[in-house]
Coordinates of C-alpha atoms in Angstrom, one line a residue:
M1 CA 28.2 -49.5 -90.2
S2 CA 30.5 -52.4 -91.2
T3 CA 27.5 -54.4 -92.4
P4 CA 24.3 -53.2 -94.1
L5 CA 21.1 -52.4 -92.4
W6 CA 18.9 -55.4 -93.2
I7 CA 15.3 -54.6 -94.2
T8 CA 12.8 -57.5 -94.7
A9 CA 9.2 -57.6 -95.8
T10 CA 6.8 -60.6 -95.2
P11 CA 7.0 -63.1 -98.0
P12 CA 3.6 -63.2 -99.7
A13 CA 1.8 -66.5 -100.3
T14 CA 1.6 -67.4 -104.0
H15 CA -2.0 -68.4 -104.0
G16 CA -3.1 -65.1 -105.6
E17 CA -2.0 -61.7 -106.9
L18 CA -1.1 -58.7 -104.8
H19 CA -3.9 -56.4 -103.9
I20 CA -3.8 -52.8 -102.7
G21 CA -3.7 -54.0 -99.1
H22 CA -0.3 -55.7 -99.7
L23 CA 1.1 -52.4 -101.1
A24 CA -0.4 -50.4 -98.2
G25 CA 1.2 -52.9 -95.7
P26 CA 4.8 -53.8 -95.7
Y27 CA 6.1 -53.5 -99.3
V28 CA 5.9 -49.8 -100.3
A29 CA 6.8 -48.6 -96.8
A30 CA 9.9 -50.8 -96.6
D31 CA 10.9 -49.6 -100.1
V32 CA 10.7 -46.0 -98.9
L33 CA 13.1 -46.7 -96.0
S34 CA 15.4 -48.6 -98.3
R35 CA 15.5 -45.8 -101.0
H36 CA 16.1 -43.1 -98.4
L37 CA 19.0 -44.9 -96.7
R38 CA 20.6 -45.8 -100.1
A39 CA 20.3 -42.1 -101.2
D40 CA 22.0 -41.2 -97.9
G41 CA 25.0 -43.5 -98.8
R42 CA 24.2 -46.1 -96.1
P43 CA 24.6 -49.8 -97.0
V44 CA 21.3 -51.6 -97.2
L45 CA 20.1 -55.1 -97.9
F46 CA 16.4 -55.3 -98.8
S47 CA 15.1 -58.8 -99.1
T48 CA 12.0 -60.9 -99.1
G49 CA 10.8 -64.1 -100.7
T50 CA 7.6 -65.8 -101.9
A51 CA 5.8 -68.2 -99.6
D52 CA 5.3 -71.0 -102.2
H53 CA 4.7 -73.8 -99.7
T54 CA 1.8 -72.4 -97.7
E55 CA -1.2 -74.6 -97.5
S56 CA -3.3 -71.9 -99.2
V57 CA -1.4 -72.6 -102.4
E58 CA -2.2 -76.3 -102.2
L59 CA -5.8 -75.5 -101.3
R60 CA -6.2 -73.2 -104.3
A61 CA -4.7 -75.9 -106.6
L62 CA -7.1 -78.5 -105.4
R63 CA -10.1 -76.2 -105.9
A64 CA -8.9 -75.4 -109.4
G65 CA -7.9 -78.9 -110.4
R66 CA -4.3 -77.8 -110.9
K67 CA -0.9 -78.8 -109.5
P68 CA 0.3 -76.7 -106.5
E69 CA 3.6 -76.0 -108.3
E70 CA 1.7 -74.5 -111.2
V71 CA -0.3 -72.2 -108.9
A72 CA 2.8 -71.1 -107.0
E73 CA 4.9 -70.4 -110.2
G74 CA 2.1 -68.5 -111.9
Y75 CA 1.4 -66.2 -109.0
R76 CA 5.0 -65.8 -108.1
A77 CA 5.6 -64.3 -111.5
A78 CA 2.6 -62.1 -111.1
I79 CA 3.7 -60.9 -107.7
T80 CA 7.2 -60.1 -108.7
A81 CA 5.9 -58.2 -111.8
D82 CA 3.6 -56.1 -109.5
W83 CA 6.5 -55.3 -107.2
L84 CA 8.5 -54.1 -110.2
R85 CA 5.7 -52.0 -111.6
S86 CA 5.0 -50.4 -108.2
G87 CA 8.7 -49.4 -107.9
V88 CA 9.5 -51.8 -104.9
E89 CA 13.1 -52.8 -105.6
F90 CA 14.4 -55.8 -103.6
D91 CA 18.1 -56.8 -103.5
H92 CA 17.1 -60.4 -103.2
I93 CA 13.8 -62.3 -103.6
V94 CA 14.1 -65.9 -102.4
Q95 CA 12.3 -68.3 -104.8
P96 CA 12.0 -71.5 -102.8
R97 CA 11.4 -73.7 -105.8
R98 CA 14.1 -72.1 -107.9
D99 CA 17.0 -71.0 -105.7
R100 CA 19.7 -73.5 -105.8
G101 CA 20.4 -75.2 -102.5
Y102 CA 17.4 -73.7 -100.8
Q103 CA 15.6 -76.9 -99.7
R104 CA 18.8 -78.5 -98.5
W105 CA 19.7 -75.4 -96.5
V106 CA 16.3 -75.2 -94.8
Q107 CA 16.4 -78.9 -94.0
N108 CA 19.9 -78.6 -92.5
L109 CA 18.9 -75.8 -90.3
F110 CA 15.8 -77.7 -89.2
L111 CA 17.9 -80.9 -88.5
D112 CA 20.4 -78.8 -86.5
L113 CA 17.7 -77.5 -84.3
Y114 CA 16.3 -81.0 -83.9
G115 CA 19.7 -82.4 -83.0
Q116 CA 19.9 -79.7 -80.2
D117 CA 16.5 -80.7 -78.9
V118 CA 15.2 -77.3 -79.7
I119 CA 12.7 -79.1 -81.9
V120 CA 10.9 -82.0 -80.2
A121 CA 8.2 -84.6 -80.9
R122 CA 4.8 -84.3 -79.3
T123 CA 1.6 -86.4 -79.6
R124 CA -1.5 -84.2 -79.4
L125 CA -5.1 -84.1 -80.6
H126 CA -5.4 -82.5 -84.1
P127 CA -8.3 -81.9 -86.4
F128 CA -8.8 -84.5 -89.1
C129 CA -11.4 -84.5 -92.0
P130 CA -12.7 -88.1 -92.5
S131 CA -14.4 -87.0 -95.8
C132 CA -11.2 -85.7 -97.4
E133 CA -9.0 -88.1 -95.4
R134 CA -6.8 -85.2 -94.6
W135 CA -5.2 -83.7 -91.5
L136 CA -6.5 -80.1 -91.2
H137 CA -3.8 -77.5 -90.7
G138 CA -3.1 -74.0 -92.1
A139 CA -5.6 -72.9 -94.8
F140 CA -7.3 -76.3 -94.8
V141 CA -9.1 -75.6 -91.5
M142 CA -11.3 -72.7 -90.3
G143 CA -12.7 -72.0 -86.9
A144 CA -12.6 -69.6 -84.0
C145 CA -9.3 -68.5 -82.3
S146 CA -9.2 -69.9 -78.8
A147 CA -7.4 -66.8 -77.5
C148 CA -9.7 -64.0 -78.9
G149 CA -12.6 -65.8 -80.6
A150 CA -12.0 -64.2 -84.0
R151 CA -12.4 -66.3 -87.2
A152 CA -9.1 -67.8 -88.1
D153 CA -7.4 -70.6 -90.1
G154 CA -5.0 -73.2 -88.6
S155 CA -1.8 -71.1 -88.8
L156 CA -2.0 -67.6 -87.1
C157 CA -4.9 -65.5 -85.9
H158 CA -4.8 -62.3 -87.9
E159 CA -6.7 -60.5 -85.1
C160 CA -4.5 -61.3 -82.1
A161 CA -1.4 -62.7 -84.0
R162 CA -1.2 -65.9 -81.8
P163 CA -0.6 -69.3 -83.4
T164 CA -3.9 -71.3 -83.7
D165 CA -2.8 -74.7 -85.1
A166 CA -4.7 -77.4 -83.3
D167 CA -6.4 -75.1 -80.8
L168 CA -9.2 -73.7 -83.1
I169 CA -12.7 -73.9 -81.7
D170 CA -15.2 -75.8 -83.9
P171 CA -12.7 -76.6 -86.7
V172 CA -14.2 -77.1 -90.1
C173 CA -12.5 -78.4 -93.3
A174 CA -12.1 -75.6 -95.7
L175 CA -12.1 -78.0 -98.6
C176 CA -15.5 -79.8 -98.1
G177 CA -17.0 -78.0 -95.1
S178 CA -17.2 -81.0 -92.8
P179 CA -16.5 -80.6 -89.1
G180 CA -13.1 -81.7 -88.1
E181 CA -12.6 -84.7 -85.8
R182 CA -9.8 -84.5 -83.2
H183 CA -7.5 -87.5 -83.6
R184 CA -4.1 -88.2 -82.0
C185 CA -1.3 -86.9 -84.2
R186 CA 2.5 -87.0 -83.6
R187 CA 4.2 -83.9 -84.9
L188 CA 7.3 -81.8 -84.3
Y189 CA 7.2 -78.6 -82.2
L190 CA 9.5 -75.9 -81.1
P191 CA 8.8 -75.2 -77.4
L192 CA 9.4 -71.5 -76.5
E193 CA 9.2 -71.8 -72.7
P194 CA 12.9 -73.0 -72.4
L195 CA 13.9 -69.8 -74.2
R196 CA 11.7 -67.6 -71.9
E197 CA 14.5 -65.6 -70.2
S198 CA 16.4 -65.0 -73.4
L199 CA 13.3 -64.0 -75.3
A200 CA 12.2 -61.6 -72.6
D201 CA 15.6 -59.9 -72.6
H202 CA 15.4 -59.7 -76.4
W203 CA 12.0 -58.2 -76.5
A204 CA 12.9 -55.7 -73.7
S205 CA 15.7 -54.4 -76.0
T206 CA 13.6 -54.3 -79.2
E207 CA 12.1 -51.2 -80.6
S208 CA 8.4 -51.9 -81.0
S209 CA 4.9 -50.5 -80.9
P210 CA 2.6 -50.9 -77.8
R211 CA 0.6 -53.4 -80.0
L212 CA 3.6 -55.7 -80.2
A213 CA 4.6 -55.1 -76.6
A214 CA 1.1 -56.2 -75.5
L215 CA 1.6 -59.4 -77.6
W216 CA 4.9 -60.2 -76.0
E217 CA 3.8 -59.5 -72.5
S218 CA 0.6 -61.5 -72.8
L219 CA 2.6 -64.5 -74.2
L220 CA 5.0 -64.3 -71.3
E221 CA 2.1 -64.0 -68.8
D222 CA 0.1 -66.9 -70.3
G223 CA 3.0 -69.2 -70.9
L224 CA 5.0 -69.4 -74.1
P225 CA 3.5 -71.8 -76.5
E226 CA 5.0 -74.8 -78.3
V227 CA 4.9 -73.9 -81.9
A228 CA 4.2 -76.6 -84.5
V229 CA 7.0 -76.7 -87.1
G230 CA 5.8 -79.7 -89.1
H231 CA 2.6 -81.3 -90.3
P232 CA 1.5 -84.4 -92.2
G233 CA 1.2 -83.6 -95.9
D234 CA 2.6 -83.8 -99.4
W235 CA 3.2 -80.1 -100.3
G236 CA 6.3 -78.2 -99.1
V237 CA 9.8 -79.0 -97.9
P238 CA 10.0 -82.5 -96.4
V239 CA 10.9 -82.8 -92.8
P240 CA 14.4 -84.3 -92.7
V241 CA 13.8 -86.5 -89.6
D242 CA 13.4 -90.2 -90.2
D243 CA 10.2 -90.7 -88.2
F244 CA 8.5 -87.8 -89.9
R245 CA 9.5 -88.2 -93.6
H246 CA 5.8 -88.0 -94.6
H247 CA 5.6 -84.5 -92.9
R248 CA 6.3 -81.1 -94.3
I249 CA 8.0 -78.1 -92.7
D250 CA 5.5 -75.6 -91.5
A251 CA 5.0 -72.5 -93.6
C252 CA 5.6 -70.0 -90.8
F253 CA 8.9 -71.7 -89.9
E254 CA 9.9 -71.7 -93.5
A255 CA 9.0 -68.0 -94.0
V256 CA 11.2 -67.1 -91.0
V257 CA 14.3 -69.0 -92.1
M258 CA 13.7 -67.9 -95.7
H259 CA 14.8 -64.5 -94.5
L260 CA 18.1 -65.9 -93.2
F261 CA 18.7 -67.7 -96.4
G262 CA 18.1 -64.5 -98.4
Y263 CA 20.6 -62.7 -96.3
G264 CA 23.2 -65.3 -96.8
Y265 CA 23.3 -66.5 -93.2
D266 CA 26.0 -69.2 -92.6
H267 CA 28.1 -67.5 -95.3
K268 CA 28.5 -64.0 -93.7
P269 CA 27.8 -62.5 -90.4
L270 CA 24.4 -61.1 -89.7
P271 CA 24.1 -57.3 -89.7
E272 CA 24.4 -55.1 -86.8
R273 CA 20.7 -54.2 -87.1
A274 CA 17.6 -55.5 -88.8
V275 CA 14.2 -53.9 -89.6
H276 CA 11.2 -56.1 -90.3
F277 CA 8.0 -54.9 -92.0
C278 CA 4.9 -57.0 -91.6
E279 CA 1.2 -57.0 -91.0
F280 CA 0.3 -57.5 -87.4
G281 CA -1.3 -60.8 -88.2
H282 CA 2.1 -62.1 -89.2
A283 CA 4.0 -60.5 -86.3
F284 CA 4.4 -63.8 -84.5
C285 CA 6.7 -65.2 -87.2
H286 CA 9.0 -62.1 -87.2
A287 CA 8.8 -61.0 -83.6
V288 CA 8.7 -64.4 -81.8
L289 CA 9.7 -67.3 -83.9
L290 CA 12.7 -65.7 -85.7
P291 CA 14.4 -64.4 -82.5
A292 CA 13.7 -67.8 -80.9
I293 CA 15.5 -69.6 -83.7
L294 CA 18.4 -67.2 -83.6
I295 CA 18.7 -67.4 -79.8
A296 CA 18.7 -71.2 -80.0
R297 CA 21.7 -70.9 -82.3
G298 CA 23.4 -68.5 -80.0
V299 CA 22.9 -65.4 -82.2
K300 CA 21.8 -62.0 -81.0
L301 CA 20.3 -59.7 -83.6
P302 CA 19.1 -56.2 -82.6
Q303 CA 15.9 -55.6 -84.6
E304 CA 13.0 -53.3 -85.0
I305 CA 9.6 -54.3 -86.3
Y306 CA 7.2 -52.0 -88.1
V307 CA 3.7 -53.6 -88.0
N308 CA 0.7 -52.3 -90.0
E309 CA -2.9 -53.1 -89.3
T310 CA -5.3 -54.3 -91.9
Y311 CA -6.1 -52.1 -94.9
R312 CA -9.8 -52.9 -95.3
V313 CA -11.6 -53.0 -98.7
D314 CA -15.1 -51.7 -98.9
A315 CA -16.6 -54.6 -100.9
E316 CA -19.6 -52.7 -102.2
R317 CA -17.5 -49.8 -103.6
A318 CA -14.9 -52.2 -105.0
H319 CA -17.5 -54.5 -106.6
G320 CA -18.9 -51.4 -108.3
F321 CA -15.8 -51.4 -110.4
G322 CA -15.6 -54.9 -111.7
G323 CA -15.8 -57.0 -108.5
E324 CA -12.5 -57.8 -106.8
A325 CA -10.6 -56.6 -109.8
G326 CA -11.2 -53.1 -108.4
V327 CA -8.5 -53.8 -105.7
W328 CA -5.8 -55.8 -107.5
A329 CA -2.5 -54.1 -107.6
L330 CA -2.0 -54.7 -111.3
D331 CA -5.3 -53.1 -112.3
L332 CA -4.8 -50.1 -110.1
L333 CA -1.2 -49.6 -111.3
T334 CA -2.3 -49.8 -114.9
E335 CA -5.0 -47.2 -114.3
F336 CA -3.3 -44.8 -111.9
G337 CA 0.4 -45.4 -112.2
S338 CA 2.9 -46.1 -109.5
D339 CA 3.3 -42.5 -108.3
T340 CA -0.4 -42.1 -107.5
L341 CA -0.7 -45.5 -105.9
R342 CA 2.5 -45.4 -103.8
R343 CA 1.7 -41.9 -102.5
H344 CA -1.9 -43.0 -101.7
V345 CA -1.1 -46.1 -99.8
L346 CA 1.5 -44.2 -97.8
E347 CA -0.9 -41.5 -97.0
E348 CA -3.6 -44.0 -96.0
R349 CA -1.2 -46.5 -94.4
P350 CA -2.9 -48.5 -91.6
H351 CA -0.3 -47.6 -89.0
G352 CA -1.7 -48.0 -85.4
R353 CA -5.2 -48.3 -86.7
R354 CA -7.1 -50.0 -89.5
T355 CA -7.9 -47.9 -92.5
E356 CA -10.2 -48.5 -95.5
F357 CA -9.5 -48.4 -99.2
R358 CA -11.9 -46.1 -101.1
R359 CA -11.6 -45.5 -104.7
D360 CA -12.8 -41.9 -104.4
R361 CA -9.9 -41.2 -102.1
L362 CA -7.5 -42.7 -104.7
E363 CA -9.1 -40.4 -107.3
R364 CA -8.5 -37.5 -105.0
T365 CA -4.8 -38.4 -104.7
R366 CA -4.6 -38.3 -108.4
Q367 CA -6.2 -34.9 -108.5
V368 CA -3.8 -33.5 -105.9
L369 CA -0.8 -34.6 -108.1
E370 CA -2.5 -33.1 -111.2
T371 CA -3.8 -29.8 -109.8
T372 CA -1.0 -29.0 -107.4
W373 CA 2.2 -30.8 -108.3
N374 CA 1.9 -31.0 -112.1
N375 CA 0.1 -27.7 -112.5
W376 CA 3.0 -25.9 -110.7
L377 CA 5.6 -27.7 -112.8
T378 CA 3.8 -27.0 -116.0
R379 CA 3.7 -23.3 -115.2
L380 CA 7.4 -23.4 -114.3
F381 CA 8.5 -25.1 -117.5
T382 CA 6.3 -22.7 -119.5
A383 CA 8.0 -19.7 -117.8
V384 CA 11.4 -21.1 -118.6
R385 CA 10.4 -21.6 -122.3
E386 CA 8.8 -18.2 -122.7
D387 CA 11.1 -16.0 -120.6
C388 CA 14.4 -17.9 -120.9
A389 CA 14.3 -19.6 -124.3
G390 CA 14.1 -23.0 -122.6
V391 CA 17.4 -22.7 -120.7
V392 CA 18.2 -22.1 -117.0
P393 CA 18.6 -18.3 -116.4
D394 CA 21.9 -16.9 -115.1
A395 CA 20.3 -15.5 -112.0
E396 CA 20.6 -16.2 -108.3
P397 CA 17.3 -17.5 -106.7
G398 CA 15.3 -14.7 -105.3
G399 CA 12.0 -12.9 -105.4
T400 CA 9.4 -11.6 -103.0
G401 CA 9.2 -13.9 -100.0
W402 CA 12.1 -16.1 -101.2
E403 CA 14.2 -15.8 -98.0
A404 CA 11.3 -16.8 -95.8
L405 CA 10.4 -19.6 -98.1
R406 CA 14.0 -20.9 -98.2
R407 CA 14.1 -21.1 -94.4
R408 CA 10.8 -23.0 -94.5
L409 CA 12.1 -25.4 -97.1
Y410 CA 15.3 -26.0 -95.0
R411 CA 13.0 -27.0 -92.1
A412 CA 11.0 -29.2 -94.4
A413 CA 14.1 -31.0 -95.5
E414 CA 14.9 -31.8 -91.8
D415 CA 11.3 -32.9 -91.3
L416 CA 11.6 -35.2 -94.3
R417 CA 14.8 -36.7 -93.1
E418 CA 13.2 -37.5 -89.8
A419 CA 10.1 -39.0 -91.4
Y420 CA 12.1 -41.1 -93.8
G421 CA 14.7 -42.3 -91.2
P422 CA 14.5 -45.5 -89.2
E423 CA 14.5 -43.7 -85.9
A424 CA 11.2 -42.0 -86.4
F425 CA 9.9 -43.6 -89.6
D426 CA 6.6 -42.0 -90.7
P427 CA 5.9 -42.0 -94.4
R428 CA 2.5 -40.4 -93.9
R429 CA 4.2 -37.4 -92.4
A430 CA 6.6 -37.4 -95.4
V431 CA 3.7 -37.1 -97.8
A432 CA 2.3 -34.2 -95.9
V433 CA 5.6 -32.4 -95.9
L434 CA 6.1 -32.9 -99.6
D435 CA 2.7 -31.5 -100.3
E436 CA 3.5 -28.4 -98.2
V437 CA 6.8 -27.9 -100.1
V438 CA 5.0 -28.0 -103.5
S439 CA 2.1 -25.8 -102.3
C440 CA 4.5 -23.2 -100.9
A441 CA 6.5 -23.2 -104.2
A442 CA 3.3 -22.9 -106.2
D443 CA 2.1 -19.9 -104.0
F444 CA 5.6 -18.3 -104.5
G445 CA 5.2 -18.6 -108.2
Y446 CA 1.7 -17.1 -108.2
V447 CA 2.8 -14.2 -106.1
N448 CA 5.9 -13.4 -108.3
V449 CA 4.3 -14.0 -111.7
F450 CA 3.3 -10.3 -111.7
E451 CA 6.9 -9.3 -111.9
Q452 CA 6.6 -9.6 -115.7
R453 CA 3.9 -7.0 -115.7
R454 CA 6.0 -4.3 -114.0
P455 CA 7.0 -1.6 -116.6
R456 CA 10.5 -1.6 -115.2
R457 CA 10.8 -5.3 -114.4
G458 CA 14.4 -5.4 -115.7
G459 CA 14.7 -9.2 -115.4
R460 CA 13.1 -9.3 -111.9
R461 CA 11.3 -12.5 -112.8
L462 CA 14.4 -14.5 -113.6
P463 CA 15.5 -15.0 -109.9
T464 CA 11.9 -16.2 -109.1
I465 CA 12.2 -18.8 -111.9
T466 CA 15.6 -19.9 -110.6
A467 CA 14.2 -20.1 -107.1
Q468 CA 11.4 -22.4 -108.3
L469 CA 13.8 -24.5 -110.3
S470 CA 15.9 -25.1 -107.1
V471 CA 12.7 -26.5 -105.4
A472 CA 12.1 -28.7 -108.4
V473 CA 15.7 -30.0 -108.2
A474 CA 15.2 -30.7 -104.5
L475 CA 12.1 -32.7 -105.2
T476 CA 14.1 -35.1 -107.4
S477 CA 15.7 -36.2 -104.1
W478 CA 13.1 -35.4 -101.5
A479 CA 10.2 -37.1 -103.4
W480 CA 12.3 -40.0 -104.6
P481 CA 11.5 -42.4 -101.8
V482 CA 7.8 -41.9 -102.2
M483 CA 7.4 -41.4 -105.9
P484 CA 10.5 -42.7 -107.7
E485 CA 8.9 -42.7 -111.2
G486 CA 7.9 -39.1 -111.1
A487 CA 11.1 -38.0 -109.4
G488 CA 13.0 -39.7 -112.2
R489 CA 11.0 -38.0 -114.9
L490 CA 11.5 -34.6 -113.2
A491 CA 15.3 -35.3 -112.9
A492 CA 15.4 -36.1 -116.6
A493 CA 13.6 -32.8 -117.4
L494 CA 16.0 -30.8 -115.3
R495 CA 19.1 -32.7 -116.7
T496 CA 20.1 -34.0 -113.3
K497 CA 20.2 -37.3 -111.4
P498 CA 17.4 -38.4 -109.1
G499 CA 17.7 -40.0 -105.8
G500 CA 20.2 -37.9 -103.9
P501 CA 20.3 -37.4 -100.2
V502 CA 17.3 -35.7 -98.5
V503 CA 19.2 -32.7 -97.3
P504 CA 18.7 -28.9 -97.4
E505 CA 21.6 -28.6 -99.8
A506 CA 19.5 -30.3 -102.5
L507 CA 17.8 -27.0 -102.9
A508 CA 20.0 -25.8 -105.7
P509 CA 19.0 -24.9 -109.3
P510 CA 20.6 -26.5 -112.4
A511 CA 23.6 -24.7 -113.8
P512 CA 22.9 -21.5 -115.9
G513 CA 22.5 -22.2 -119.6
V514 CA 21.4 -25.8 -119.2
R515 CA 18.6 -26.5 -121.6
L516 CA 15.6 -28.2 -119.9
D517 CA 13.7 -31.1 -121.5
P518 CA 10.2 -31.0 -120.0
P519 CA 8.1 -34.2 -120.6
S520 CA 5.2 -34.1 -123.0
G521 CA 2.9 -35.5 -120.3
P522 CA 2.4 -35.2 -116.5
V523 CA 5.6 -35.5 -114.4
F524 CA 4.0 -37.2 -111.4
G525 CA 1.3 -39.8 -112.0
F526 CA -0.7 -40.0 -115.3

């Protein structure tokens, strides 16, 4: 590939900290794909941003008696720290209020689309709160989605992923609770119907789930909407059109073009392929609005979209551990560590269906790492210390059942490559394969431990130790995308480098005579 594979994840709104649902959604999964491809030697650009200008930021600021920029900056710092602690490593995080030239770039793109009549003015009825003297849009209004009836705010329906905007049934002001009155309001819109044929062709060529295909086909059947791209207000990027200077660019539009800014669009060609990770409720931005903007500018970008469903939180169980604090990413990372949390959210990832966070299942994940993974590694390092004076023995891998196990491990490596790769991405499957690898290695160790009790053992146990060390070395690469912290600790103990390609050839022991440096605590998790 002459250009990198571009991986994006939905920019989170900076009105609060990350919770476990965010990690179970786009961020850890996207990081797994990024790590795997990099280890394979493939060029990758992994980017996101922070949605500082969403109405939810302004709403939170008003409720707390603070300035919106203070709220955005505080939570932006918390979110980026949570990404770092969870091992999610972006190449570029767009910071709308810090990145030089960002506002001008967004405004220029907006103005260019307006000049091409891709963005047009419309006068329509829109909810207004007379008590707050405020137009109700985004997080400032709640009601029922006119398409599916689910409770939604004035941006996107998280149930059916359609834009809601002025179409909410029984709109209510989220600030004071007053019913919204519908008044005439002149705003700017991006009509999608003129792009129908191009969008239909794009969607037909896009790798997607049946869930997304159903969204696209229903939009085409019902008539493509006109998407509001600006609204009256004081918070956000000003609309650069003379008659709308008191308006701000819509948060969904900004989140989409934020990705283009993060890639460096206008300075370098777009990649040959893009992969977007998002929750289904945000799919309209990535799957509809982004290609519409690119098509309007004459750009074709092959893309794939991985959507996750909602990762629900059992409020009663969560509140039993300190209220909502029981689900915040920072608290869980501090208590369980990144290995346990990453592995858990990948195993429980809401792919194709909604799943539910339960603390007892997270505890079970920690127990699996402790009783299976770390227990086996502790026994292996103990054997190296007691039987080999702490150095790698000069013996070829072997032992009872080794040839059958090696063939199985080779197949596991191929399964992992498939599960990690973009063509059949399935991190839940990767976790299951990794568990099988460790369980098989642990069983092999238990079976062969009796070699030391044979009266004429003659060093028969040394090949079994080397065999298990080769599995441990392989895990520094094979487990790296899922649990990079533990894979890094294991690599340090084995005196090797972590994060190599996920290939059968990784199954190779350290060189004979290398002195191992086992950690004083657990290797995976803590």
